[in-house]
GROMACS .gro file of C-alpha atoms in nm:
model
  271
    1UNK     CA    1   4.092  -6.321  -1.764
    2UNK     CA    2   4.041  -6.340  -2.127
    3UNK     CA    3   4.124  -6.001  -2.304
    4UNK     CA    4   3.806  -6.055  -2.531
    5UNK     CA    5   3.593  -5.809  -2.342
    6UNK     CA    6   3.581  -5.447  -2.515
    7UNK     CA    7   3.577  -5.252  -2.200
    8UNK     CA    8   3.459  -5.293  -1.776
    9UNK     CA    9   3.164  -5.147  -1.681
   10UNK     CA   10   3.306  -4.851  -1.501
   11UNK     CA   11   3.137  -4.810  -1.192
   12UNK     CA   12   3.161  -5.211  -1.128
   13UNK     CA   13   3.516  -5.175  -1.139
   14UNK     CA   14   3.498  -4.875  -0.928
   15UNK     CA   15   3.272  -4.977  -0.672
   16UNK     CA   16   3.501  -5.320  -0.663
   17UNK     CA   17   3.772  -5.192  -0.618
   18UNK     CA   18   3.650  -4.971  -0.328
   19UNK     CA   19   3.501  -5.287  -0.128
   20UNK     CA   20   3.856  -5.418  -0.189
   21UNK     CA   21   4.022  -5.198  -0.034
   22UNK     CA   22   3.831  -5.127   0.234
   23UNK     CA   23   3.840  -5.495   0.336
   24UNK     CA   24   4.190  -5.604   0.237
   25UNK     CA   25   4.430  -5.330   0.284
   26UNK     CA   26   4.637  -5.267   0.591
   27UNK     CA   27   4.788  -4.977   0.696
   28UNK     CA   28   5.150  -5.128   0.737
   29UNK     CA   29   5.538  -4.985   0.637
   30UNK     CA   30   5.584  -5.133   0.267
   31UNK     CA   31   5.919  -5.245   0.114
   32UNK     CA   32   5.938  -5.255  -0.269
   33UNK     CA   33   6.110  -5.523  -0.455
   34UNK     CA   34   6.385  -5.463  -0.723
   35UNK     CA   35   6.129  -5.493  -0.971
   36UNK     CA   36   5.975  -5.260  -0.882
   37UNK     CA   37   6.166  -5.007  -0.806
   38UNK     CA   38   6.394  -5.064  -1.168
   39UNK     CA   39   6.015  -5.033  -1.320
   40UNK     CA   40   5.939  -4.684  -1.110
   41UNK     CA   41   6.319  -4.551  -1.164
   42UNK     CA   42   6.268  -4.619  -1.563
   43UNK     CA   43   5.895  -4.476  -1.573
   44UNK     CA   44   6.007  -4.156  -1.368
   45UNK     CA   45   6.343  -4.095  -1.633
   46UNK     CA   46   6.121  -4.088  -1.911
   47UNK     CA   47   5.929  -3.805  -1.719
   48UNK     CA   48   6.334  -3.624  -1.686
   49UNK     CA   49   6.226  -3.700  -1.335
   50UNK     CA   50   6.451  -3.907  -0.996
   51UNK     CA   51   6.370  -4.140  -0.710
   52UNK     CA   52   6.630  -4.222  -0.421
   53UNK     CA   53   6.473  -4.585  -0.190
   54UNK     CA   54   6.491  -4.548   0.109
   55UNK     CA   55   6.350  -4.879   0.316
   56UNK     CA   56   6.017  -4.711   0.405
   57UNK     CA   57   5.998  -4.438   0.200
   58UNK     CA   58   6.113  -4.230  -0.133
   59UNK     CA   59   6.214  -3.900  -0.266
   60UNK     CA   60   6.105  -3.792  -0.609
   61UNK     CA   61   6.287  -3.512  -0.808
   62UNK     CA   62   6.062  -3.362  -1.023
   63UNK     CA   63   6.174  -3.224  -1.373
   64UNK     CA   64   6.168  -2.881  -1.185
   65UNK     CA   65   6.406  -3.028  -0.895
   66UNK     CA   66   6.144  -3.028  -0.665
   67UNK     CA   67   6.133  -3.270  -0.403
   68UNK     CA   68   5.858  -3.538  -0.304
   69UNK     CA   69   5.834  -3.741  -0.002
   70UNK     CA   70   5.670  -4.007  -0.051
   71UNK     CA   71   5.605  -4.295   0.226
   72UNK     CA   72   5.607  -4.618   0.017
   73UNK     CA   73   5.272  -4.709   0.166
   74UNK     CA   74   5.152  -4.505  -0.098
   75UNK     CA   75   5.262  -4.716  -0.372
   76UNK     CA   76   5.052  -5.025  -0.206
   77UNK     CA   77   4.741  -4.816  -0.175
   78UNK     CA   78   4.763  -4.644  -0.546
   79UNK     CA   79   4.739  -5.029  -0.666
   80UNK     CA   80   4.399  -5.043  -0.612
   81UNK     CA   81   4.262  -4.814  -0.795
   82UNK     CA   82   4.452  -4.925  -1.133
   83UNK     CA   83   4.201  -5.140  -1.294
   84UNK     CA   84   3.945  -4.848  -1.249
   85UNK     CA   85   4.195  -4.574  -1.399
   86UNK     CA   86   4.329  -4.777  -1.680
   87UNK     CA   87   3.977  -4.856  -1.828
   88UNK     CA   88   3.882  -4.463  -1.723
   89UNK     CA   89   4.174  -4.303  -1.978
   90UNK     CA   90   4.084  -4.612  -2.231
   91UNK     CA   91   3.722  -4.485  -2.215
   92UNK     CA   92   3.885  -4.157  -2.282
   93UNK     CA   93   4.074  -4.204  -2.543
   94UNK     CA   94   3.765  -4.354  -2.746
   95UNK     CA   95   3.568  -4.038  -2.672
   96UNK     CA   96   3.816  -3.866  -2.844
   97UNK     CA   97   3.818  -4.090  -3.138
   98UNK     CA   98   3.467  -4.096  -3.158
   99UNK     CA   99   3.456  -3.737  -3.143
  100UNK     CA  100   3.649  -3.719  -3.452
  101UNK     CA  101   3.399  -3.916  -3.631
  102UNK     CA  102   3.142  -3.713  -3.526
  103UNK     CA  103   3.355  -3.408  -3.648
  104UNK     CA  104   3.282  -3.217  -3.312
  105UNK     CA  105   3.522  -3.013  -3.138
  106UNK     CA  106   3.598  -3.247  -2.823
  107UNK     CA  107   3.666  -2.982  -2.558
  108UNK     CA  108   3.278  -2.847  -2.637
  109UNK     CA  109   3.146  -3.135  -2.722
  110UNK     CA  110   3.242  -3.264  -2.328
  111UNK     CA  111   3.164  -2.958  -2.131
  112UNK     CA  112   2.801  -2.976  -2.333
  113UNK     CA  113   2.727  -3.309  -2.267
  114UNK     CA  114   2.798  -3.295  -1.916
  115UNK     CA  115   2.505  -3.042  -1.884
  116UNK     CA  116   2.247  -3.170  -2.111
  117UNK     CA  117   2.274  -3.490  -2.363
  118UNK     CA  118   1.842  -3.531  -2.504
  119UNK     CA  119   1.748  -3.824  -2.652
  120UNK     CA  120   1.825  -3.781  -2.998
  121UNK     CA  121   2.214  -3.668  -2.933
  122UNK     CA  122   2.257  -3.972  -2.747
  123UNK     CA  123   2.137  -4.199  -3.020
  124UNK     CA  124   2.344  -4.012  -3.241
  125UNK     CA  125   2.626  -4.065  -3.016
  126UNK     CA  126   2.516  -4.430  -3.003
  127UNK     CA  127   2.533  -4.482  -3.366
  128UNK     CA  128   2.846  -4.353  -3.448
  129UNK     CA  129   3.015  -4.516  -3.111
  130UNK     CA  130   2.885  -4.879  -3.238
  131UNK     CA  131   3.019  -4.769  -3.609
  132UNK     CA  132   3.395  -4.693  -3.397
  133UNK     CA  133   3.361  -5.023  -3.231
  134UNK     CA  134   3.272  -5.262  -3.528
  135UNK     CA  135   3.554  -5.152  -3.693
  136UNK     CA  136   3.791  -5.201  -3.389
  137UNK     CA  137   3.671  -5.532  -3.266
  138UNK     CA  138   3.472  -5.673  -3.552
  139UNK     CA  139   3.186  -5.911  -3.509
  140UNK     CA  140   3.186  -5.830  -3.123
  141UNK     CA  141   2.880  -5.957  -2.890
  142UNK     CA  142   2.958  -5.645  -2.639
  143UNK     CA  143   2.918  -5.353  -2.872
  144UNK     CA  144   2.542  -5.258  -2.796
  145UNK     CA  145   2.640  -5.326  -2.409
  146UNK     CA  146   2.994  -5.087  -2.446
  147UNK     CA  147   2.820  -4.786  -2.662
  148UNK     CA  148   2.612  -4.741  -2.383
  149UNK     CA  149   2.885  -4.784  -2.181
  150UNK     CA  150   3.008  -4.463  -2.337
  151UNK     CA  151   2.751  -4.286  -2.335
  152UNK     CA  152   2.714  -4.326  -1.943
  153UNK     CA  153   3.047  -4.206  -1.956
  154UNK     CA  154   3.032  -3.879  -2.179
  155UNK     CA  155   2.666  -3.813  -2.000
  156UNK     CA  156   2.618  -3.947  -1.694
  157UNK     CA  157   2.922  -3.871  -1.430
  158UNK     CA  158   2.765  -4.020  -1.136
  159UNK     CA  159   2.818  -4.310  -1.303
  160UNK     CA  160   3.221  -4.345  -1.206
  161UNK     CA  161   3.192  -4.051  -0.959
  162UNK     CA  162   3.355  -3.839  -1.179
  163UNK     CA  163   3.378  -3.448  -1.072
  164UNK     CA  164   3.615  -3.229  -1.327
  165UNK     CA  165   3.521  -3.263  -1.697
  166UNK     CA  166   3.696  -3.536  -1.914
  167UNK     CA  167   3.874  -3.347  -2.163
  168UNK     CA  168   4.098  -3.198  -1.834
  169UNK     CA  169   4.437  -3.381  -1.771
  170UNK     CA  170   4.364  -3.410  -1.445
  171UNK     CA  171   4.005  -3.580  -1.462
  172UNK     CA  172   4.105  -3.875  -1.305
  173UNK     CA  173   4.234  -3.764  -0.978
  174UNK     CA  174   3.910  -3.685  -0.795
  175UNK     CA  175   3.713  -4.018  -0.844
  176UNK     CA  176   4.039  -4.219  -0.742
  177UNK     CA  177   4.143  -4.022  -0.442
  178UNK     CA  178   3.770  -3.994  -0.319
  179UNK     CA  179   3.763  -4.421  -0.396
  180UNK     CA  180   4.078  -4.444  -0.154
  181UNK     CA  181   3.899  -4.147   0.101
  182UNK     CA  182   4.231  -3.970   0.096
  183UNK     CA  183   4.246  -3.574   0.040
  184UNK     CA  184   4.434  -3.434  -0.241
  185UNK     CA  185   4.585  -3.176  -0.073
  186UNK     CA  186   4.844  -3.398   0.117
  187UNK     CA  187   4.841  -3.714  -0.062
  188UNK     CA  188   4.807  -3.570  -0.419
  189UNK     CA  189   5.066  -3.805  -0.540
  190UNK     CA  190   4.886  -4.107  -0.478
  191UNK     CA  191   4.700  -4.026  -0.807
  192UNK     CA  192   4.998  -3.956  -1.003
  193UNK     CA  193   5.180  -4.239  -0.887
  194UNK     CA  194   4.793  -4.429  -1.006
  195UNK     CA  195   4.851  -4.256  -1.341
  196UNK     CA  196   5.217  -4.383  -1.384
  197UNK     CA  197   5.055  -4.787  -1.295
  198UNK     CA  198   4.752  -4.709  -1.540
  199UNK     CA  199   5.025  -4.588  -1.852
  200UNK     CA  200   5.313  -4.796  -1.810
  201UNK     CA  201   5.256  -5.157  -1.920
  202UNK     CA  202   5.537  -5.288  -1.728
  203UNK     CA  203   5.405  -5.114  -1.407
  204UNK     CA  204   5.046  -5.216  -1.454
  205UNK     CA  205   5.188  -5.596  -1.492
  206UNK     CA  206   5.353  -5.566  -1.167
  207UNK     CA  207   5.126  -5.415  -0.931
  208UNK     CA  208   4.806  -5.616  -1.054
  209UNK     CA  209   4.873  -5.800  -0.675
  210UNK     CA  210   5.031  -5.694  -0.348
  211UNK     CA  211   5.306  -5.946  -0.323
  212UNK     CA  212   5.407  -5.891  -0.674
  213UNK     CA  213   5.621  -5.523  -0.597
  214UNK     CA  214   5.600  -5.532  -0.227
  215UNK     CA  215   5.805  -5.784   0.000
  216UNK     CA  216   5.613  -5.996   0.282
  217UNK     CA  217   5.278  -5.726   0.283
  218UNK     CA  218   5.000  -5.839   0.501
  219UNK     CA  219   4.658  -5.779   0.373
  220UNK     CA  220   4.305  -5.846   0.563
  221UNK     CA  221   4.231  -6.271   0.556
  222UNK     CA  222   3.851  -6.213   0.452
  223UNK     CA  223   3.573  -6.403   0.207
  224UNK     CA  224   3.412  -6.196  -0.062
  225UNK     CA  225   3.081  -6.189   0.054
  226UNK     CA  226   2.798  -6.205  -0.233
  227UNK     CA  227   2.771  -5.847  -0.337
  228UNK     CA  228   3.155  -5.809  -0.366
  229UNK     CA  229   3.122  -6.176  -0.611
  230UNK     CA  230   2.930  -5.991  -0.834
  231UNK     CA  231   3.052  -5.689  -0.848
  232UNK     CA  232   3.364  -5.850  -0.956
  233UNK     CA  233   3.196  -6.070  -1.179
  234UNK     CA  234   3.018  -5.773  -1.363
  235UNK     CA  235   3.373  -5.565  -1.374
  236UNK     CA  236   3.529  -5.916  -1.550
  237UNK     CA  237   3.273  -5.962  -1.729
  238UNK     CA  238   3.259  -6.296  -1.680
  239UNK     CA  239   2.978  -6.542  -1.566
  240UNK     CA  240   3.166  -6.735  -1.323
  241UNK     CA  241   3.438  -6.660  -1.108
  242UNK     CA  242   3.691  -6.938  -0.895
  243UNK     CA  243   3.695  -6.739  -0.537
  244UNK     CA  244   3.841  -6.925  -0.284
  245UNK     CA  245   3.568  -7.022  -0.050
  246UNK     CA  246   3.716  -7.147   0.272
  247UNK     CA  247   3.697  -6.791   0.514
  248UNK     CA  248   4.051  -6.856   0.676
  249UNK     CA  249   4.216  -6.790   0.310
  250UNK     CA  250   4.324  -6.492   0.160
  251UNK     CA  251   4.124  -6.350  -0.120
  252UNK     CA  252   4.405  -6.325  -0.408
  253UNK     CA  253   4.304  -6.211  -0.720
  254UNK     CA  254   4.390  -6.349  -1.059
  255UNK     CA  255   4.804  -6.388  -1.089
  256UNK     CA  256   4.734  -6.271  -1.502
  257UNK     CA  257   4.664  -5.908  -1.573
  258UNK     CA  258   4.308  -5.853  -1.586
  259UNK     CA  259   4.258  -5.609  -1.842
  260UNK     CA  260   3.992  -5.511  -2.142
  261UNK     CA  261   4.071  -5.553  -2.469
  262UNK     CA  262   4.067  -5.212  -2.520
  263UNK     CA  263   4.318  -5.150  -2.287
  264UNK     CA  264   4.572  -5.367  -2.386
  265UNK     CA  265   4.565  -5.198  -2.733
  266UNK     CA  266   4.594  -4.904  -2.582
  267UNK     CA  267   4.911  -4.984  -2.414
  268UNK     CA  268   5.040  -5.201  -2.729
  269UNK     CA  269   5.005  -4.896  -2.936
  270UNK     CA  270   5.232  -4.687  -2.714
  271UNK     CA  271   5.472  -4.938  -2.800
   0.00000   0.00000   0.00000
């Protein structure tokens, strides 16, 4: 897709993603490609952390020399939940920035919000979000539709089934684990290994489909049926959409990274 769009609407992409797993994926051993395990190896060093492949599974040494057994399965099901947690820390990292122009402490000014946001806070918060945005992406048509965007977000958690409060580290993991119906107690680091996708660009290029990082997966034949069309047509953006139509193909998605505008900055500025 075009990069032109600001940001996804957070709970389309959510919600998407969701139908897409639960009608595509299959529970099935997964082999990674080189690619993707050079792309992993280099993300984890960074870290000061390991991996050793096995064929079916991995073990991760963690900075501490702990070990994590990981069954590479993992890494397929963590891929569909990138889209939603790469625009969730981009819609974070704008809080933050338009927290500063609001010259309010961000750690209050979250836990607050959560509670209670009246009418004349938001439109505060409105004001100085569309201020932020002009002078990002100048002159664009989505900056009413993405200040409210943001203000769902700060305000309204429901919104992207969001539990813990943003300003934690670890906001991210319930909404993507509860997305995947997986508990976090023995498959916590499905959401870390979602983390590493939504912060390394090279990572988040490769596991935008199946087939790109995993050899010969099999995934559910199925057609999109109407409501999954537009959900994906409201997460894009976008007022048409090529599916395929015949309902003996596979639905593939886009081979080109779908990602917002304000994502790909994101990631460019990281360098």
């Amino acid at each position: 897709m075009s990069n032109t769009q600001i940001l996804k609407d957070l709970n389309a992409v959510l919600t998407y993603a969701k139908q897409r797993f639960l009608n595509e994926f299959v529970t099935q051993e997964i082999v990674l490609n080189e690619s993707f395990k050079f792309a992993y190896q280099r993300y984890l060093a960074s870290k000061e952390c390991s991996v050793e492949y096995f064929t079916h599974t991995s073990i991760i040494t963690t900075k501490a020399g702990k070990k994590i057994y990981v069954a590479n399965q993992w890494f397929a099901i963590a891929s569909y939940m990138v889209d939603f947690c790469t625009e969730l820390l981009t819609y974070k990292y704008f809080l933050i920035k338009i927290c500063g122009l609001m010259h309010v402490n961000v750690e209050t000014y979250i836990k607050q919000k959560k509670e209670t946001l009246n009418p004349i806070e938001g439109q505060r918060f409105v004001t100085v979000a569309k201020k932020f945005l002009q002078n990002e992406f100048p002159q664009n048509p989505d900056i009413e539709k993405v200040s409210q965007y943001l203000l769902n977000f700060v305000s309204n958690y429901s919104w992207w089934s969001g539990n813990k409060t943003i300003d934690r580290a670890d906001f991210f993991v319930s909404p993507v684990l509860n997305a995947l119906n997986i508990v976090n107690v023995s498959h916590g680091y499905v959401a870390d290994i979602i983390f590493a996708f939504s912060t390394d660009i090279r990572l988040r290029k490769l596991v935008e489909n199946l087939d790109s990082f995993a050899i010969n997966p099999r995934i559910n034949k199925y057609t999109p049926d109407d409501v999954e069309t537009k959900l994906y047509q409201l997460a894009e953006g976008c007022s048409k959409i090529q599916m395929v139509c015949d309902s003996h193909a596979e639905y593939r998605p886009s081979p080109t990274i779908s990602i917002s505008a304000a994502s790909l900055n994101r990631f460019r500025s990281k360098g």
